[in-house]
Structures are given as structure tokens and as C-alpha cells.
Amino acid sequence: MVGPARPLIVLFGSSIVQYSFGHGGWGATLAHFYSRQADVVLRGYAGWNSRQALQVLPTVFPKDAPVQPSLVIVYFGGNDSCRPHPYGLTPHVPLSEYKENMRQIGLYIRSLSETTRVVFLSCPPVSEKMLVGSPRTYEACRVYSNACIEMCNELSCKDQSFKVIDLFKSIQKRQDWADVCFIDGIHFLEAASEIVAAEILKVISESKWEPSLYLGDLPTEFEDVMYPIQPFEN
């Protein structure tokens, strides 16, 4: 830990999260915007599904940690939605299990503190014309996206600490999304990351959480501190 203490925002997910700190990535964008107001921490695991995520929750988010996150942004689903393989060679997770895994992930993270909030990112679309022989399909992404949204809506009916962003629809608001949003049909280019970052900031700004995590409400660290310029000494 380094001080002063700031709100902690954790990005937790599979490759969409792991690669988000790359050039123009949505995680890097969030870290830039919150650079003197909150710490944005990456916990991304490429290739993982919700089953694996559920297993490591106590290690990634220990309940006895001295500082708990103010916000955790959670993304799993793309790998879960892969077509099942007869010998289990894909990370496929059945839809009903995926939905329950995500529910348990959300509830566990929410239990870390009274002020820990959770934002789920639903499964984005894939550009099928860029995929050759892939176990992923546009239709499966739609189904798993809807399951994540439905699960979060069920949680948020009882607790407004839960929010969800429909990435499946948000990314497709661009007419040319299938051509400009993906490196390989799955992972994000800057155009997609811009959409993701904007949607996250929008949800945070519209949420009525206390304390607020909206950029305009957070203090800027050392904003009023002016240091005299000292001559350089050998």
C-alpha cells in the first residue's frame, strides 16, 4: 500500500479484462480518468470462465484484507459461451451454471464491505466473419449476455449496489462494429474499448451510491497543495 488512501476499483475477468490495460484499452482509460482520485487495479485471467473465477474468489478478494474495493467490474461469459466439446476441450460452462456462478461471484464481492459495489459487463458480440473454426458464435454470445443481464436485474431488485452494462447491444450501436471493434473477432480494438469505458463511466455517474464514485464527486489528490520550486543541489 502507498498513501494517501483512495477508493479502490478492481477489474476482474477474463481476457477482455486482462488486455484492457493495453494501448487504448478501456481499463487504461479508466485508470487515466481516475489517476488522482481512485486506484484502478487489474485482475484479468485470459481464457478463464466463471467456474474458474468462482474457485479463486477468496484468494483474489480475501475478506480479511485491510482495504476492500469500492467497486468491482466483473466480466466473464465469452469463454463460458463457447460450444461444448465432447472431450471437454473448450472452456464451455452450461448456461444455468454460468448464471448461478455469476450470481455467487456478485454476492461474494458485495459481501466484502457495506460500500463495495458491483458492475457486471455482459457478453459482447463476436464478429463471426473474422473467426475461422472458432467455437464461439454470435448467437451464443447473445444468449449468455441476456443471462448475465437477467441475473443482475434479479440482484438489483433487492440491492441497488448491483449494475449491469449490456455490451452485446452497446457495441452494436456502431453500424461498422463488426469491422472496427475487434482485433481477431473477439478481443477489443480501441473503438470497442471507447464504448466500454464510456458505458462504465455513465453507469457510475447515474448511480446513487453513497459514497459516490462519480469523477465529479471525488476529491483530486493534493489539488490544493503547492510546492515551492527548490534549486537543484548536488
PDB file of C-alpha atoms in Angstrom:
ATOM      1  CA  MET A   1       0.000   0.000   0.000  1.00  0.00           C
ATOM      2  CA  VAL A   2       1.007   3.559  -0.685  1.00  0.00           C
ATOM      3  CA  GLY A   3      -0.785   6.610   0.584  1.00  0.00           C
ATOM      4  CA  PRO A   4      -2.857   8.646   0.740  1.00  0.00           C
ATOM      5  CA  ALA A   5      -5.764   6.200   0.741  1.00  0.00           C
ATOM      6  CA  ARG A   6      -8.017   6.296  -2.302  1.00  0.00           C
ATOM      7  CA  PRO A   7     -11.100   4.349  -3.411  1.00  0.00           C
ATOM      8  CA  LEU A   8     -10.116   1.038  -4.981  1.00  0.00           C
ATOM      9  CA  ILE A   9     -11.642  -0.047  -8.308  1.00  0.00           C
ATOM     10  CA  VAL A  10     -10.883  -3.641  -9.344  1.00  0.00           C
ATOM     11  CA  LEU A  11     -11.346  -5.037 -12.850  1.00  0.00           C
ATOM     12  CA  PHE A  12     -11.980  -8.790 -12.563  1.00  0.00           C
ATOM     13  CA  GLY A  13     -12.464 -11.023 -15.555  1.00  0.00           C
ATOM     14  CA  SER A  14     -11.037 -12.976 -18.469  1.00  0.00           C
ATOM     15  CA  SER A  15      -9.027 -11.737 -21.468  1.00  0.00           C
ATOM     16  CA  ILE A  16     -11.340  -8.772 -22.118  1.00  0.00           C
ATOM     17  CA  VAL A  17     -10.136  -7.557 -18.716  1.00  0.00           C
ATOM     18  CA  GLN A  18      -6.531  -8.782 -18.859  1.00  0.00           C
ATOM     19  CA  TYR A  19      -5.873  -6.944 -22.116  1.00  0.00           C
ATOM     20  CA  SER A  20      -7.755  -3.800 -21.079  1.00  0.00           C
ATOM     21  CA  PHE A  21      -4.593  -2.017 -19.921  1.00  0.00           C
ATOM     22  CA  GLY A  22      -3.072  -2.157 -23.409  1.00  0.00           C
ATOM     23  CA  HIS A  23      -2.797   0.907 -25.638  1.00  0.00           C
ATOM     24  CA  GLY A  24      -6.250   2.470 -25.944  1.00  0.00           C
ATOM     25  CA  GLY A  25      -7.781  -0.182 -23.702  1.00  0.00           C
ATOM     26  CA  TRP A  26     -10.841   0.542 -21.580  1.00  0.00           C
ATOM     27  CA  GLY A  27      -9.030  -0.290 -18.337  1.00  0.00           C
ATOM     28  CA  ALA A  28      -6.224   2.106 -19.212  1.00  0.00           C
ATOM     29  CA  THR A  29      -8.834   4.758 -19.977  1.00  0.00           C
ATOM     30  CA  LEU A  30     -10.455   4.316 -16.568  1.00  0.00           C
ATOM     31  CA  ALA A  31      -7.053   4.465 -14.856  1.00  0.00           C
ATOM     32  CA  HIS A  32      -6.302   7.683 -16.737  1.00  0.00           C
ATOM     33  CA  PHE A  33      -9.566   9.368 -15.774  1.00  0.00           C
ATOM     34  CA  TYR A  34      -9.254   8.313 -12.117  1.00  0.00           C
ATOM     35  CA  SER A  35      -5.493   8.941 -11.956  1.00  0.00           C
ATOM     36  CA  ARG A  36      -5.626  11.265  -8.920  1.00  0.00           C
ATOM     37  CA  GLN A  37      -8.926  10.126  -7.475  1.00  0.00           C
ATOM     38  CA  ALA A  38      -9.006   6.318  -7.279  1.00  0.00           C
ATOM     39  CA  ASP A  39      -6.713   3.339  -7.846  1.00  0.00           C
ATOM     40  CA  VAL A  40      -7.722   1.062 -10.720  1.00  0.00           C
ATOM     41  CA  VAL A  41      -6.352  -2.452 -10.218  1.00  0.00           C
ATOM     42  CA  LEU A  42      -6.289  -5.246 -12.799  1.00  0.00           C
ATOM     43  CA  ARG A  43      -7.150  -8.866 -12.044  1.00  0.00           C
ATOM     44  CA  GLY A  44      -7.583 -10.366 -15.506  1.00  0.00           C
ATOM     45  CA  TYR A  45      -7.150 -14.020 -16.451  1.00  0.00           C
ATOM     46  CA  ALA A  46      -7.198 -14.801 -20.176  1.00  0.00           C
ATOM     47  CA  GLY A  47      -9.010 -17.999 -21.104  1.00  0.00           C
ATOM     48  CA  TRP A  48     -10.920 -18.276 -17.836  1.00  0.00           C
ATOM     49  CA  ASN A  49     -14.604 -18.956 -17.353  1.00  0.00           C
ATOM     50  CA  SER A  50     -16.991 -18.237 -14.483  1.00  0.00           C
ATOM     51  CA  ARG A  51     -16.340 -21.653 -12.919  1.00  0.00           C
ATOM     52  CA  GLN A  52     -12.644 -20.889 -12.501  1.00  0.00           C
ATOM     53  CA  ALA A  53     -13.389 -17.382 -11.254  1.00  0.00           C
ATOM     54  CA  LEU A  54     -15.691 -18.698  -8.550  1.00  0.00           C
ATOM     55  CA  GLN A  55     -12.978 -21.021  -7.279  1.00  0.00           C
ATOM     56  CA  VAL A  56     -10.411 -18.266  -6.700  1.00  0.00           C
ATOM     57  CA  LEU A  57     -12.659 -15.601  -5.185  1.00  0.00           C
ATOM     58  CA  PRO A  58     -11.337 -15.957  -1.603  1.00  0.00           C
ATOM     59  CA  THR A  59      -7.766 -15.621  -2.876  1.00  0.00           C
ATOM     60  CA  VAL A  60      -8.362 -12.647  -5.171  1.00  0.00           C
ATOM     61  CA  PHE A  61     -10.720 -10.933  -2.720  1.00  0.00           C
ATOM     62  CA  PRO A  62      -9.826 -12.025   0.837  1.00  0.00           C
ATOM     63  CA  LYS A  63     -12.472 -10.966   3.314  1.00  0.00           C
ATOM     64  CA  ASP A  64      -9.848 -10.038   5.919  1.00  0.00           C
ATOM     65  CA  ALA A  65      -7.994  -7.614   3.637  1.00  0.00           C
ATOM     66  CA  PRO A  66      -7.313  -4.257   5.343  1.00  0.00           C
ATOM     67  CA  VAL A  67      -8.718  -2.376   2.339  1.00  0.00           C
ATOM     68  CA  GLN A  68     -11.739  -3.582   0.387  1.00  0.00           C
ATOM     69  CA  PRO A  69     -12.726  -2.447  -3.100  1.00  0.00           C
ATOM     70  CA  SER A  70     -15.201   0.361  -3.540  1.00  0.00           C
ATOM     71  CA  LEU A  71     -16.150  -1.051  -6.937  1.00  0.00           C
ATOM     72  CA  VAL A  72     -15.507  -4.316  -8.770  1.00  0.00           C
ATOM     73  CA  ILE A  73     -16.204  -4.507 -12.506  1.00  0.00           C
ATOM     74  CA  VAL A  74     -16.814  -8.159 -13.428  1.00  0.00           C
ATOM     75  CA  TYR A  75     -16.651  -9.769 -16.853  1.00  0.00           C
ATOM     76  CA  PHE A  76     -16.955 -13.472 -17.606  1.00  0.00           C
ATOM     77  CA  GLY A  77     -19.045 -15.067 -20.307  1.00  0.00           C
ATOM     78  CA  GLY A  78     -17.240 -15.178 -23.617  1.00  0.00           C
ATOM     79  CA  ASN A  79     -15.374 -18.351 -22.746  1.00  0.00           C
ATOM     80  CA  ASP A  80     -18.395 -19.837 -20.997  1.00  0.00           C
ATOM     81  CA  SER A  81     -20.424 -19.389 -24.181  1.00  0.00           C
ATOM     82  CA  CYS A  82     -18.075 -21.472 -26.353  1.00  0.00           C
ATOM     83  CA  ARG A  83     -19.620 -24.533 -27.948  1.00  0.00           C
ATOM     84  CA  PRO A  84     -19.278 -27.615 -25.728  1.00  0.00           C
ATOM     85  CA  HIS A  85     -16.701 -30.174 -26.812  1.00  0.00           C
ATOM     86  CA  PRO A  86     -17.322 -33.915 -26.371  1.00  0.00           C
ATOM     87  CA  TYR A  87     -13.997 -34.272 -24.545  1.00  0.00           C
ATOM     88  CA  GLY A  88     -14.239 -31.017 -22.586  1.00  0.00           C
ATOM     89  CA  LEU A  89     -11.573 -29.233 -24.629  1.00  0.00           C
ATOM     90  CA  THR A  90     -13.289 -25.842 -24.536  1.00  0.00           C
ATOM     91  CA  PRO A  91     -13.990 -23.615 -21.514  1.00  0.00           C
ATOM     92  CA  HIS A  92     -17.745 -24.034 -22.050  1.00  0.00           C
ATOM     93  CA  VAL A  93     -19.973 -23.683 -18.995  1.00  0.00           C
ATOM     94  CA  PRO A  94     -23.681 -24.592 -19.318  1.00  0.00           C
ATOM     95  CA  LEU A  95     -25.987 -21.581 -19.291  1.00  0.00           C
ATOM     96  CA  SER A  96     -27.732 -22.368 -15.996  1.00  0.00           C
ATOM     97  CA  GLU A  97     -24.410 -22.926 -14.237  1.00  0.00           C
ATOM     98  CA  TYR A  98     -22.965 -19.748 -15.738  1.00  0.00           C
ATOM     99  CA  LYS A  99     -25.860 -17.696 -14.446  1.00  0.00           C
ATOM    100  CA  GLU A 100     -25.555 -19.169 -10.952  1.00  0.00           C
ATOM    101  CA  ASN A 101     -21.762 -18.744 -10.936  1.00  0.00           C
ATOM    102  CA  MET A 102     -22.137 -15.070 -11.783  1.00  0.00           C
ATOM    103  CA  ARG A 103     -24.734 -14.650  -9.074  1.00  0.00           C
ATOM    104  CA  GLN A 104     -22.403 -16.194  -6.492  1.00  0.00           C
ATOM    105  CA  ILE A 105     -19.486 -14.069  -7.688  1.00  0.00           C
ATOM    106  CA  GLY A 106     -21.603 -10.932  -7.332  1.00  0.00           C
ATOM    107  CA  LEU A 107     -22.906 -11.827  -3.880  1.00  0.00           C
ATOM    108  CA  TYR A 108     -19.448 -12.711  -2.604  1.00  0.00           C
ATOM    109  CA  ILE A 109     -17.933  -9.438  -3.819  1.00  0.00           C
ATOM    110  CA  ARG A 110     -20.848  -7.431  -2.449  1.00  0.00           C
ATOM    111  CA  SER A 111     -20.270  -9.025   0.984  1.00  0.00           C
ATOM    112  CA  LEU A 112     -16.730  -7.638   1.209  1.00  0.00           C
ATOM    113  CA  SER A 113     -17.944  -4.373   2.744  1.00  0.00           C
ATOM    114  CA  GLU A 114     -21.020  -2.223   3.168  1.00  0.00           C
ATOM    115  CA  THR A 115     -19.821   0.094   0.418  1.00  0.00           C
ATOM    116  CA  THR A 116     -18.484  -2.399  -2.151  1.00  0.00           C
ATOM    117  CA  ARG A 117     -20.408  -2.079  -5.434  1.00  0.00           C
ATOM    118  CA  VAL A 118     -20.505  -4.441  -8.415  1.00  0.00           C
ATOM    119  CA  VAL A 119     -20.868  -3.661 -12.122  1.00  0.00           C
ATOM    120  CA  PHE A 120     -21.261  -6.641 -14.453  1.00  0.00           C
ATOM    121  CA  LEU A 121     -20.298  -6.461 -18.110  1.00  0.00           C
ATOM    122  CA  SER A 122     -22.432  -8.767 -20.217  1.00  0.00           C
ATOM    123  CA  CYS A 123     -21.008 -10.871 -23.024  1.00  0.00           C
ATOM    124  CA  PRO A 124     -20.174  -8.730 -26.102  1.00  0.00           C
ATOM    125  CA  PRO A 125     -20.871  -9.922 -29.648  1.00  0.00           C
ATOM    126  CA  VAL A 126     -18.231 -11.585 -31.787  1.00  0.00           C
ATOM    127  CA  SER A 127     -17.512 -10.793 -35.414  1.00  0.00           C
ATOM    128  CA  GLU A 128     -18.122 -14.189 -36.976  1.00  0.00           C
ATOM    129  CA  LYS A 129     -16.658 -13.182 -40.328  1.00  0.00           C
ATOM    130  CA  MET A 130     -13.292 -12.752 -38.597  1.00  0.00           C
ATOM    131  CA  LEU A 131     -13.475 -16.152 -36.901  1.00  0.00           C
ATOM    132  CA  VAL A 132     -12.454 -19.343 -38.685  1.00  0.00           C
ATOM    133  CA  GLY A 133     -13.202 -22.625 -36.953  1.00  0.00           C
ATOM    134  CA  SER A 134     -13.909 -20.882 -33.649  1.00  0.00           C
ATOM    135  CA  PRO A 135     -16.159 -22.462 -31.014  1.00  0.00           C
ATOM    136  CA  ARG A 136     -17.770 -19.043 -30.467  1.00  0.00           C
ATOM    137  CA  THR A 137     -20.904 -17.776 -32.171  1.00  0.00           C
ATOM    138  CA  TYR A 138     -22.793 -14.514 -32.263  1.00  0.00           C
ATOM    139  CA  GLU A 139     -25.987 -16.240 -31.125  1.00  0.00           C
ATOM    140  CA  ALA A 140     -24.353 -17.883 -28.095  1.00  0.00           C
ATOM    141  CA  CYS A 141     -22.955 -14.517 -27.038  1.00  0.00           C
ATOM    142  CA  ARG A 142     -26.458 -13.049 -27.212  1.00  0.00           C
ATOM    143  CA  VAL A 143     -27.884 -15.837 -25.044  1.00  0.00           C
ATOM    144  CA  TYR A 144     -25.156 -15.563 -22.389  1.00  0.00           C
ATOM    145  CA  SER A 145     -25.385 -11.773 -22.421  1.00  0.00           C
ATOM    146  CA  ASN A 146     -29.107 -11.974 -21.700  1.00  0.00           C
ATOM    147  CA  ALA A 147     -28.484 -14.461 -18.883  1.00  0.00           C
ATOM    148  CA  CYS A 148     -25.993 -12.098 -17.212  1.00  0.00           C
ATOM    149  CA  ILE A 149     -28.405  -9.170 -17.523  1.00  0.00           C
ATOM    150  CA  GLU A 150     -31.292 -11.209 -16.143  1.00  0.00           C
ATOM    151  CA  MET A 151     -29.184 -12.390 -13.198  1.00  0.00           C
ATOM    152  CA  CYS A 152     -28.065  -8.853 -12.332  1.00  0.00           C
ATOM    153  CA  ASN A 153     -31.589  -7.468 -12.605  1.00  0.00           C
ATOM    154  CA  GLU A 154     -32.705 -10.100 -10.103  1.00  0.00           C
ATOM    155  CA  LEU A 155     -29.993  -8.982  -7.686  1.00  0.00           C
ATOM    156  CA  SER A 156     -30.557  -5.268  -8.205  1.00  0.00           C
ATOM    157  CA  CYS A 157     -34.246  -5.586  -7.368  1.00  0.00           C
ATOM    158  CA  LYS A 158     -33.119  -6.115  -3.775  1.00  0.00           C
ATOM    159  CA  ASP A 159     -29.846  -4.181  -3.759  1.00  0.00           C
ATOM    160  CA  GLN A 160     -29.004  -1.195  -5.955  1.00  0.00           C
ATOM    161  CA  SER A 161     -25.313  -1.899  -5.391  1.00  0.00           C
ATOM    162  CA  PHE A 162     -25.506  -4.160  -8.476  1.00  0.00           C
ATOM    163  CA  LYS A 163     -25.460  -2.735 -12.004  1.00  0.00           C
ATOM    164  CA  VAL A 164     -25.056  -4.315 -15.422  1.00  0.00           C
ATOM    165  CA  ILE A 165     -23.896  -2.993 -18.787  1.00  0.00           C
ATOM    166  CA  ASP A 166     -25.301  -4.635 -21.906  1.00  0.00           C
ATOM    167  CA  LEU A 167     -22.150  -4.861 -24.010  1.00  0.00           C
ATOM    168  CA  PHE A 168     -23.897  -7.003 -26.611  1.00  0.00           C
ATOM    169  CA  LYS A 169     -26.151  -4.095 -27.572  1.00  0.00           C
ATOM    170  CA  SER A 170     -23.786  -1.229 -26.749  1.00  0.00           C
ATOM    171  CA  ILE A 171     -21.061  -2.331 -29.120  1.00  0.00           C
ATOM    172  CA  GLN A 172     -23.559  -2.891 -31.930  1.00  0.00           C
ATOM    173  CA  LYS A 173     -24.706   0.717 -31.789  1.00  0.00           C
ATOM    174  CA  ARG A 174     -21.860   1.340 -34.225  1.00  0.00           C
ATOM    175  CA  GLN A 175     -23.007   0.293 -37.664  1.00  0.00           C
ATOM    176  CA  ASP A 176     -19.486  -0.834 -38.575  1.00  0.00           C
ATOM    177  CA  TRP A 177     -18.885  -2.655 -35.270  1.00  0.00           C
ATOM    178  CA  ALA A 178     -18.033  -5.995 -36.885  1.00  0.00           C
ATOM    179  CA  ASP A 179     -15.195  -4.362 -38.860  1.00  0.00           C
ATOM    180  CA  VAL A 180     -13.654  -1.884 -36.412  1.00  0.00           C
ATOM    181  CA  CYS A 181     -14.171  -3.202 -32.877  1.00  0.00           C
ATOM    182  CA  PHE A 182     -12.097  -6.385 -32.793  1.00  0.00           C
ATOM    183  CA  ILE A 183      -8.516  -7.487 -33.313  1.00  0.00           C
ATOM    184  CA  ASP A 184      -9.491 -11.069 -34.095  1.00  0.00           C
ATOM    185  CA  GLY A 185     -13.274 -11.141 -33.920  1.00  0.00           C
ATOM    186  CA  ILE A 186     -13.216 -11.458 -30.103  1.00  0.00           C
ATOM    187  CA  HIS A 187     -10.733  -9.119 -28.417  1.00  0.00           C
ATOM    188  CA  PHE A 188     -11.212  -5.362 -28.417  1.00  0.00           C
ATOM    189  CA  LEU A 189      -9.661  -2.692 -30.549  1.00  0.00           C
ATOM    190  CA  GLU A 190      -9.708   0.912 -29.356  1.00  0.00           C
ATOM    191  CA  ALA A 191     -13.134   1.544 -30.907  1.00  0.00           C
ATOM    192  CA  ALA A 192     -14.743  -1.089 -28.695  1.00  0.00           C
ATOM    193  CA  SER A 193     -12.780  -0.012 -25.622  1.00  0.00           C
ATOM    194  CA  GLU A 194     -14.035   3.550 -26.053  1.00  0.00           C
ATOM    195  CA  ILE A 195     -17.598   2.233 -25.892  1.00  0.00           C
ATOM    196  CA  VAL A 196     -16.910   0.094 -22.820  1.00  0.00           C
ATOM    197  CA  ALA A 197     -15.203   2.917 -20.897  1.00  0.00           C
ATOM    198  CA  ALA A 198     -17.982   5.375 -21.758  1.00  0.00           C
ATOM    199  CA  GLU A 199     -20.675   2.939 -20.625  1.00  0.00           C
ATOM    200  CA  ILE A 200     -18.909   2.281 -17.318  1.00  0.00           C
ATOM    201  CA  LEU A 201     -18.473   5.986 -16.593  1.00  0.00           C
ATOM    202  CA  LYS A 202     -22.133   6.558 -17.485  1.00  0.00           C
ATOM    203  CA  VAL A 203     -23.345   3.890 -15.067  1.00  0.00           C
ATOM    204  CA  ILE A 204     -21.151   5.255 -12.284  1.00  0.00           C
ATOM    205  CA  SER A 205     -22.353   8.822 -12.874  1.00  0.00           C
ATOM    206  CA  GLU A 206     -26.020   7.780 -12.833  1.00  0.00           C
ATOM    207  CA  SER A 207     -25.789   5.540  -9.773  1.00  0.00           C
ATOM    208  CA  LYS A 208     -26.914   6.985  -6.484  1.00  0.00           C
ATOM    209  CA  TRP A 209     -24.284   5.196  -4.428  1.00  0.00           C
ATOM    210  CA  GLU A 210     -23.059   6.623  -1.168  1.00  0.00           C
ATOM    211  CA  PRO A 211     -20.239   7.395  -1.088  1.00  0.00           C
ATOM    212  CA  SER A 212     -20.300   8.414  -4.728  1.00  0.00           C
ATOM    213  CA  LEU A 213     -17.663   7.133  -7.143  1.00  0.00           C
ATOM    214  CA  TYR A 214     -18.535   9.706  -9.801  1.00  0.00           C
ATOM    215  CA  LEU A 215     -15.440  11.563 -11.010  1.00  0.00           C
ATOM    216  CA  GLY A 216     -17.003  14.935 -10.293  1.00  0.00           C
ATOM    217  CA  ASP A 217     -17.677  13.996  -6.669  1.00  0.00           C
ATOM    218  CA  LEU A 218     -14.272  12.553  -5.750  1.00  0.00           C
ATOM    219  CA  PRO A 219     -11.532  14.813  -4.404  1.00  0.00           C
ATOM    220  CA  THR A 220      -8.422  15.285  -6.503  1.00  0.00           C
ATOM    221  CA  GLU A 221      -5.399  14.255  -4.509  1.00  0.00           C
ATOM    222  CA  PHE A 222      -3.205  17.188  -3.420  1.00  0.00           C
ATOM    223  CA  GLU A 223      -5.277  19.578  -5.525  1.00  0.00           C
ATOM    224  CA  ASP A 224      -4.645  22.498  -3.168  1.00  0.00           C
ATOM    225  CA  VAL A 225      -1.031  21.724  -2.334  1.00  0.00           C
ATOM    226  CA  MET A 226       1.548  23.958  -3.975  1.00  0.00           C
ATOM    227  CA  TYR A 227       5.207  23.083  -3.525  1.00  0.00           C
ATOM    228  CA  PRO A 228       7.877  25.805  -3.807  1.00  0.00           C
ATOM    229  CA  ILE A 229      10.435  25.181  -6.526  1.00  0.00           C
ATOM    230  CA  GLN A 230      13.732  24.435  -4.843  1.00  0.00           C
ATOM    231  CA  PRO A 231      17.089  24.940  -6.522  1.00  0.00           C
ATOM    232  CA  PHE A 232      18.821  21.741  -7.525  1.00  0.00           C
ATOM    233  CA  GLU A 233      21.526  20.732  -5.111  1.00  0.00           C
ATOM    234  CA  ASN A 234      24.413  18.398  -5.919  1.00  0.00           C
TER     235      ASN A 234
END
